Coordinates of C-alpha atoms in Angstrom, one line a residue:
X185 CA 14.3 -54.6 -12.6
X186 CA 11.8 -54.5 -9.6
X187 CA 15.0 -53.3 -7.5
X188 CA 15.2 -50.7 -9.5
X189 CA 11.7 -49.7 -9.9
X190 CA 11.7 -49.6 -6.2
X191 CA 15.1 -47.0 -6.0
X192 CA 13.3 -45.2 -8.6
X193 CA 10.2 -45.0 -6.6
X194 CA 12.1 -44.1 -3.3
X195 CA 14.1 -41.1 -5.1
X196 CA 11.0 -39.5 -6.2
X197 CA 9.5 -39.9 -2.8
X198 CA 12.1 -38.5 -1.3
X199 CA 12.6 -35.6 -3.6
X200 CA 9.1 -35.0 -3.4
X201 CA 9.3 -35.4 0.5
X202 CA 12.5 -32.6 0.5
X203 CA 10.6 -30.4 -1.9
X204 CA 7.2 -29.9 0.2
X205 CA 9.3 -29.6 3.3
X206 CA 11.9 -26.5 1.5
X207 CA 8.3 -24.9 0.1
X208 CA 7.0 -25.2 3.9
X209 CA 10.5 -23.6 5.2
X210 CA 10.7 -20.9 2.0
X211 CA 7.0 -19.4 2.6
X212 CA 7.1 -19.3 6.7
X213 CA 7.8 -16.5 7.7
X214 CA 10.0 -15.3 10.5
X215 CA 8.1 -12.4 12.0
X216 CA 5.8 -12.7 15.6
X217 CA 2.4 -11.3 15.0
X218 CA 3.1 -8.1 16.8
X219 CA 5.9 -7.4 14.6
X220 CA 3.4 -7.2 11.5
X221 CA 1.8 -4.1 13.0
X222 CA 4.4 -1.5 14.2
X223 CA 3.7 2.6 15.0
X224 CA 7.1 3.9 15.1
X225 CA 8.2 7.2 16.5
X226 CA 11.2 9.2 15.2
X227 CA 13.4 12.2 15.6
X228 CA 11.4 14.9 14.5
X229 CA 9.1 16.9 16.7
X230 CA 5.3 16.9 15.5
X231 CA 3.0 20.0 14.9
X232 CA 0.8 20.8 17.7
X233 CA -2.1 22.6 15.9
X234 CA -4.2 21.2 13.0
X235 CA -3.3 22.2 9.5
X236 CA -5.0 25.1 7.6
X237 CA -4.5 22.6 4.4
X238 CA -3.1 18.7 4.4
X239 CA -1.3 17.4 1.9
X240 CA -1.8 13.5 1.0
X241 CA 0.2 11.4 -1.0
X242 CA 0.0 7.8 -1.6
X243 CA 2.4 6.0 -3.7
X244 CA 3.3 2.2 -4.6
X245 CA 6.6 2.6 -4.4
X246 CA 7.5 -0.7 -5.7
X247 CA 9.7 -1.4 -4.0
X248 CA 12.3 1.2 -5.6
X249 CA 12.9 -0.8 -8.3
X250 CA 11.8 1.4 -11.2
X251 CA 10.6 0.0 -14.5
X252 CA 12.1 -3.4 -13.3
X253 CA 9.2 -4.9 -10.7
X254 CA 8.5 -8.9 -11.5
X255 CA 11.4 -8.9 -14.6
X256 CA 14.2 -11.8 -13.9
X257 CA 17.3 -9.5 -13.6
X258 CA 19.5 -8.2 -10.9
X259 CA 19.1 -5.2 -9.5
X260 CA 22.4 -3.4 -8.5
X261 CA 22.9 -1.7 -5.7
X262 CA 23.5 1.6 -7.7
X263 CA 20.3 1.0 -9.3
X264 CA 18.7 0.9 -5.9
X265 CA 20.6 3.9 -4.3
X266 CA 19.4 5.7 -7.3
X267 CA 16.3 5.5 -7.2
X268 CA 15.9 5.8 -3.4
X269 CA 17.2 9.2 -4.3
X270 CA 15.5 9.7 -6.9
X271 CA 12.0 8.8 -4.6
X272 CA 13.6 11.2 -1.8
X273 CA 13.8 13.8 -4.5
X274 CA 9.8 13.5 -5.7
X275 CA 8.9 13.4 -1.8
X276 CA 11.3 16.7 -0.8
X277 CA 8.9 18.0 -3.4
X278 CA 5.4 17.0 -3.1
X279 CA 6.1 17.5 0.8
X280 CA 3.1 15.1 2.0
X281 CA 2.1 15.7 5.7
X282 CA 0.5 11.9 5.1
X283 CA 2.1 9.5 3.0
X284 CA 0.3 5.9 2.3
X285 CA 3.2 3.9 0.6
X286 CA 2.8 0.0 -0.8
X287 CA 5.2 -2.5 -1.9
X288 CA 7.8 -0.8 0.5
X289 CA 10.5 -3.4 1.8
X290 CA 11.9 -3.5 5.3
X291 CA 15.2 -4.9 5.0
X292 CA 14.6 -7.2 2.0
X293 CA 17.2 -9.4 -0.4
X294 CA 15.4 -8.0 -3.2
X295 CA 16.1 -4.2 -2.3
X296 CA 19.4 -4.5 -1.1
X297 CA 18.6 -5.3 2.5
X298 CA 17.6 -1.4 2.7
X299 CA 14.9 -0.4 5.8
X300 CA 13.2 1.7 3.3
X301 CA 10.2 3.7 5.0
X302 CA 13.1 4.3 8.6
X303 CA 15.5 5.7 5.1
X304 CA 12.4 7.9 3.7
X305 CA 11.5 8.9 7.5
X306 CA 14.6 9.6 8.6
X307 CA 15.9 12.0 5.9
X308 CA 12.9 13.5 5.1
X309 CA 12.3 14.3 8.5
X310 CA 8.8 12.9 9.8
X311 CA 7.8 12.1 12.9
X312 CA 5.7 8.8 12.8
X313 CA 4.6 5.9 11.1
X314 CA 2.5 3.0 10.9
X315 CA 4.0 0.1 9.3
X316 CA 2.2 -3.4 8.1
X317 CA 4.1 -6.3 6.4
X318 CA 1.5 -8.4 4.1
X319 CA 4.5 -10.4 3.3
X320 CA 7.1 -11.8 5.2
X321 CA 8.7 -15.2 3.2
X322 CA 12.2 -16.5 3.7
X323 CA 13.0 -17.8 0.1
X324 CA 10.5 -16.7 -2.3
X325 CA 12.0 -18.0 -6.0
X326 CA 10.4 -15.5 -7.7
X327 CA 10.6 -14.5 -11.0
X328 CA 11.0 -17.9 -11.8
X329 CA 14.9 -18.3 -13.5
X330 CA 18.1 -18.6 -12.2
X331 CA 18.5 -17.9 -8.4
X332 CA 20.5 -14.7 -8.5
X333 CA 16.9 -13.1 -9.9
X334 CA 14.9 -14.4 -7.3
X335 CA 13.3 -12.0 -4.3
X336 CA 14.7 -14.6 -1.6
X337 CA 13.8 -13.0 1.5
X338 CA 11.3 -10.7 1.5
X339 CA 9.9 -8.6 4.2
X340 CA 7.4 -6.4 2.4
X341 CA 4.3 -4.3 3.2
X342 CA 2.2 -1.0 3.2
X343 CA 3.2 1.9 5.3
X344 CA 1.1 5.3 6.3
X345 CA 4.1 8.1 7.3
X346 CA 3.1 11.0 8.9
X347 CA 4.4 14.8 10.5
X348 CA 1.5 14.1 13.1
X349 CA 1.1 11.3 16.1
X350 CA -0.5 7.9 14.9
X351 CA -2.8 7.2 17.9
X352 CA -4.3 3.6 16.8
X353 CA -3.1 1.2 14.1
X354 CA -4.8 -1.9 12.7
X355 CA -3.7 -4.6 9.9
X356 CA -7.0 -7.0 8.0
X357 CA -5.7 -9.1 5.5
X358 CA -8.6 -9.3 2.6
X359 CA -9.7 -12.5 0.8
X360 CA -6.8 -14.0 -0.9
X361 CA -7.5 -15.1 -4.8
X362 CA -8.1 -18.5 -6.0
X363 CA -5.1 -20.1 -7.6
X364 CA -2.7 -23.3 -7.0
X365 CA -1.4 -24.3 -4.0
X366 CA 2.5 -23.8 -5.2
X367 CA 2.1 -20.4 -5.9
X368 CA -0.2 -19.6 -3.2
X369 CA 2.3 -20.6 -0.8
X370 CA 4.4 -17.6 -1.6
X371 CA 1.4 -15.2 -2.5
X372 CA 1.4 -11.6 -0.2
X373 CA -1.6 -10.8 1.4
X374 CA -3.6 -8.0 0.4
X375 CA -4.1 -5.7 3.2
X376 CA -6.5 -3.1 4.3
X377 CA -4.6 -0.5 6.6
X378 CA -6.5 1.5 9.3
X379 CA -4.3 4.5 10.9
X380 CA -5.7 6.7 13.4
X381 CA -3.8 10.4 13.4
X382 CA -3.9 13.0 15.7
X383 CA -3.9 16.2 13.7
X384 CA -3.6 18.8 16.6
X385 CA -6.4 17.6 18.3
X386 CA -8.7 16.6 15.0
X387 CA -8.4 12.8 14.6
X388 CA -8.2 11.4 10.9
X389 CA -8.8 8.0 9.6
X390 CA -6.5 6.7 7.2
X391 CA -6.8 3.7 4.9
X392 CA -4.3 2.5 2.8
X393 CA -5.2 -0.7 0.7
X394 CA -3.0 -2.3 -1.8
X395 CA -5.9 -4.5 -4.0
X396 CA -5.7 -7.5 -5.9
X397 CA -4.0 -7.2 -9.5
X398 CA -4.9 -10.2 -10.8
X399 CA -7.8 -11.5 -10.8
X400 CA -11.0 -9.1 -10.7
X401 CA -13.7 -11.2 -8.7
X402 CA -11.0 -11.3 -5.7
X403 CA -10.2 -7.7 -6.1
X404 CA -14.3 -6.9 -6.2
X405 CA -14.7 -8.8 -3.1
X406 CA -11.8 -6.4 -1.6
X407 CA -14.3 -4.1 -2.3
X408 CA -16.7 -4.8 -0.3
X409 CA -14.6 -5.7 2.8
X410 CA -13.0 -2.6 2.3
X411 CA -16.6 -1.2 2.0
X412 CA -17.4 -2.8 5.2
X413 CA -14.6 -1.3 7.3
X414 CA -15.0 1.8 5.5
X415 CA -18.9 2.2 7.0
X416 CA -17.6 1.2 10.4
X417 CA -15.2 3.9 11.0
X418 CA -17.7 6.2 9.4
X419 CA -20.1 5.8 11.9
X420 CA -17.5 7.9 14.7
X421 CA -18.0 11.0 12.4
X422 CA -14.6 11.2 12.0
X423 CA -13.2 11.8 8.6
X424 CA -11.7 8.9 6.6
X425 CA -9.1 9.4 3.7
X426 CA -9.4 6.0 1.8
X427 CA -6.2 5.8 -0.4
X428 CA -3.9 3.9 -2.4
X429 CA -3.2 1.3 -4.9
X430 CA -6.9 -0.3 -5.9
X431 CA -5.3 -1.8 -9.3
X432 CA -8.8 -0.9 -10.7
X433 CA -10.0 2.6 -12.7
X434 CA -13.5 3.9 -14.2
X435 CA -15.9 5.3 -10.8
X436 CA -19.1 5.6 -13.1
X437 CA -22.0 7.1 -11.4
X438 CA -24.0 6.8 -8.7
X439 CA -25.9 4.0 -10.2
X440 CA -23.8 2.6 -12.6
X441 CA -20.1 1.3 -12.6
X442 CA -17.8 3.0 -15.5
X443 CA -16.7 -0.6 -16.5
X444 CA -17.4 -3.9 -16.1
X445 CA -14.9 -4.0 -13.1
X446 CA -17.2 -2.7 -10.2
X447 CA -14.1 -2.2 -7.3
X448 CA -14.3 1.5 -7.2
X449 CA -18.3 1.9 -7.8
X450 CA -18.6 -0.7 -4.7
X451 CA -16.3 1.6 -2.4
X452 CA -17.7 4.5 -3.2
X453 CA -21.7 4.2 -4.1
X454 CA -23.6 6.4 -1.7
X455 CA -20.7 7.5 0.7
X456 CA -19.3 10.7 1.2
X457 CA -16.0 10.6 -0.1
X458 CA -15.0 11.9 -3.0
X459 CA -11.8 11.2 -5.9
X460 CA -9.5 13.7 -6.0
X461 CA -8.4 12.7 -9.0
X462 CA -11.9 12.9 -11.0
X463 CA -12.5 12.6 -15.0
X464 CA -12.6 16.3 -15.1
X465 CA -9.6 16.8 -12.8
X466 CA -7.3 14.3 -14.9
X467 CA -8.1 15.7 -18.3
X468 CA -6.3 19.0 -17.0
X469 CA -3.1 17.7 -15.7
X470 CA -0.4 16.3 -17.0
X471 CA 0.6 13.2 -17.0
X472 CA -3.0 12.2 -16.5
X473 CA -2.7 8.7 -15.5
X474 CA -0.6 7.2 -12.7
X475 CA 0.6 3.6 -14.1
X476 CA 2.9 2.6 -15.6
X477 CA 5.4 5.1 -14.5
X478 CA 7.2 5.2 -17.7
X479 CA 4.2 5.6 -20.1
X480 CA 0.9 6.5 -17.7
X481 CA -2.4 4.9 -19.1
X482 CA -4.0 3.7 -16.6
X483 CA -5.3 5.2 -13.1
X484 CA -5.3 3.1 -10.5
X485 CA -3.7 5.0 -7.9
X486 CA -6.4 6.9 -6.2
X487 CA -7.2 9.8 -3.6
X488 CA -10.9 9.3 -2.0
X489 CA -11.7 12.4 0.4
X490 CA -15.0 13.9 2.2
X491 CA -15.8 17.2 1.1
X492 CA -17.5 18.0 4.1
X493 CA -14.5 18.4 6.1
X494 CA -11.5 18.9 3.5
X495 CA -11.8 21.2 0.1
X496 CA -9.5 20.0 -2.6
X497 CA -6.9 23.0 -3.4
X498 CA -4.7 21.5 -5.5
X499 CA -3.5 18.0 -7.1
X500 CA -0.6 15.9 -8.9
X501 CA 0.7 13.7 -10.8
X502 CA 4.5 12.8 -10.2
X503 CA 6.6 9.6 -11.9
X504 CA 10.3 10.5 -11.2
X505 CA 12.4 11.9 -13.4
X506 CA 15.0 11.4 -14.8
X507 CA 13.4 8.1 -14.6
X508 CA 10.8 6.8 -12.6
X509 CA 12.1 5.3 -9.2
X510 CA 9.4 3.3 -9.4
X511 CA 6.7 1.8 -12.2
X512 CA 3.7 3.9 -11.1
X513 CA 3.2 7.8 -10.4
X514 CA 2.4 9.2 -6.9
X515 CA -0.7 11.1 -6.4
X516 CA -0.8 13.9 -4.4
X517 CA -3.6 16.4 -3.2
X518 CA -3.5 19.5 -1.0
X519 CA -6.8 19.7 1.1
X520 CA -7.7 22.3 2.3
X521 CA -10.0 22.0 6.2
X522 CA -13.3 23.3 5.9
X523 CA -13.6 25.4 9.0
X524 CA -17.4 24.7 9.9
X525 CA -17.0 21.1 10.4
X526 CA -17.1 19.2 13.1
X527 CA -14.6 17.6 14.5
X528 CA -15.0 14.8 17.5
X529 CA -12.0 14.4 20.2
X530 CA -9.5 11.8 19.5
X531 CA -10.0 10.7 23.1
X532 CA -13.4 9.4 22.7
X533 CA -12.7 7.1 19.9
X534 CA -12.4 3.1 20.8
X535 CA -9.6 1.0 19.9
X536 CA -9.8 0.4 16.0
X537 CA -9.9 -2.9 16.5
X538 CA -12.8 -2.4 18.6
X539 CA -14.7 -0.2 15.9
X540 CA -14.2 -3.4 12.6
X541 CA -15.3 -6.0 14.5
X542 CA -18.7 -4.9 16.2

């Protein structure tokens, strides 16, 4: 009996052993640090004069997996191609000078191994990028099931793609949430992500965030770090564009937050930047919400721009049709450039990296 009491306690050990070690394989991630921050030039030629009007998009492009993201099924490759065309398609249309995508895969199990922002760059014809990863894994065995649902290997992140030179690119990865060790070992990180462009000789800050869903103190404290960054690169009087997926809706005013989740009251209290997609704005277009794709009721995709150096001409709404490439809507604003401000060289500017830590 104590022989086998001691077999049994060896096989446990041992499985446990093997299990910690696969986990500490499964979530390590293959990537070098430089490789997490990439500006990548292609083809096309870019515009050597600043724009009479911009247009800005920013879409979670969930990974192009429509109405599907998290569910336990397999995704087939004609389900993929599909609605890659289908998110070429909405792009051709909405013609962004600036896109800020999230959840876009580089060459991931989970999206058929697809390089999706060099596919979108490449046949739309722009003519740089800045790409982060905030999640790089080799096995993740997620959604839980049988393994032919699972993600596996996943190289994942939020990309800014652009008609006009990215000069500077930074990656800061914001507080991660509180939650067990298992599933923290394949959790993404939420990033903040600072692109400087060169728009003809006027330099633009772009930030592209991708908040926490989950759980709403984290996502607050994004706020403030976000916040934080936000008043740095302010300080250069050079305009920011503060964009993308901030899981959170309801500005408020400028004293009070519209709901008891303060993300968006803390980003924008007492700056100078603006929504593009206001209350009054969304009650007149249709669809008037941006997740989820298939059913908008919720906004929590979001355009923030200063009005002191852009003048909002026009905005949409757009979730794929004949069905949506991905489960939320892209928002995206024409702006026009309000020709008495001020715009400081590009060349004067320090290194981003320089400007969020002083």
């Amino acid at each position: 009996m104590k022989r086998i009491l001691t077999l049994g306690g060896v096989t446990v050990g041992v499985f446990l052993a093997g299990l910690v070690l696969w986990v500490v394989w499964a979530s390590t991630g293959r990537l070098s640090e430089d490789a997490l921050v990439q500006t990548k030039r292609y083809d096309a030629a870019s515009p050597q004069s600043p724009p009479d009007t911009l247009a800005v998009t920013t879409y979670n492009v969930g990974y192009l997996s429509g109405m599907t993201n998290n569910e336990p099924v397999v995704r087939s490759d004609s389900l993929l191609s599909t609605n890659l065309e289908q998110a070429l398609a909405l792009l051709r249309t909405a013609d962004p000078d600036i896109s800020a995508f999230q959840e876009i895969d580089y060459g991931a199990a989970r999206s058929g191994y697809v390089q999706q922002l060099d596919t979108i760059a490449r046949r739309l014809g722009y003519a740089a990028a800045a790409q982060t990863v905030n999640w790089d894994e080799r096995y993740i065995p997620f959604p839980y099931g049988r393994p032919a649902v699972h993600f596996g290997r996943t190289v994942s992140g939020q990309a800014v793609l652009s008609r006009y030179p990215v000069q500077d690119h930074a990656r800061r990865v914001l507080a991660r949430p509180p939650q067990w060790i298992g599933r923290d070992a394949f959790y993404l990180d939420r990033l903040a992500q600072i692109a400087l462009l060169d728009l003809g000789g006027h330099p633009l800050f772009v930030v592209n965030v991708h908040l926490e869903a989950f759980d709403q103190d984290t996502r607050e404290k994004h706020a403030r770090e976000v916040r934080a960054y936000y008043d740095r690169l302010a300080q250069t009087n050079v305009p920011v564009l503060l964009l993308g997926d901030f899981n959170s809706e309801g500005i408020g005013s400028a004293t009070t937050p519209a709901s008891p989740d303060s993300t968006l009251h803390t980003l924008l209290h007492d700056t100078a930047l603006r929504a593009v997609l206001s209350d009054s704005v969304r009650a007149a277009v249709t669809p008037s919400a941006t997740y989820p794709a298939n059913a908008p009721a919720r906004t929590i995709d979001h355009i923030f721009y200063p009005p002191s150096f852009f003048r909002v001409v026009n905005q949409e709404i757009e979730c794929g049709a004949p069905a949506p490439p991905s489960d939320h809507c892209a928002v995206t604003a024409s702006l026009r450039l309000v020709s008495a401000a001020t715009w400081p060289s590009p060349e004067t500017l320090p290194p981003i990296d320089t400007l969020l830590t002083k």
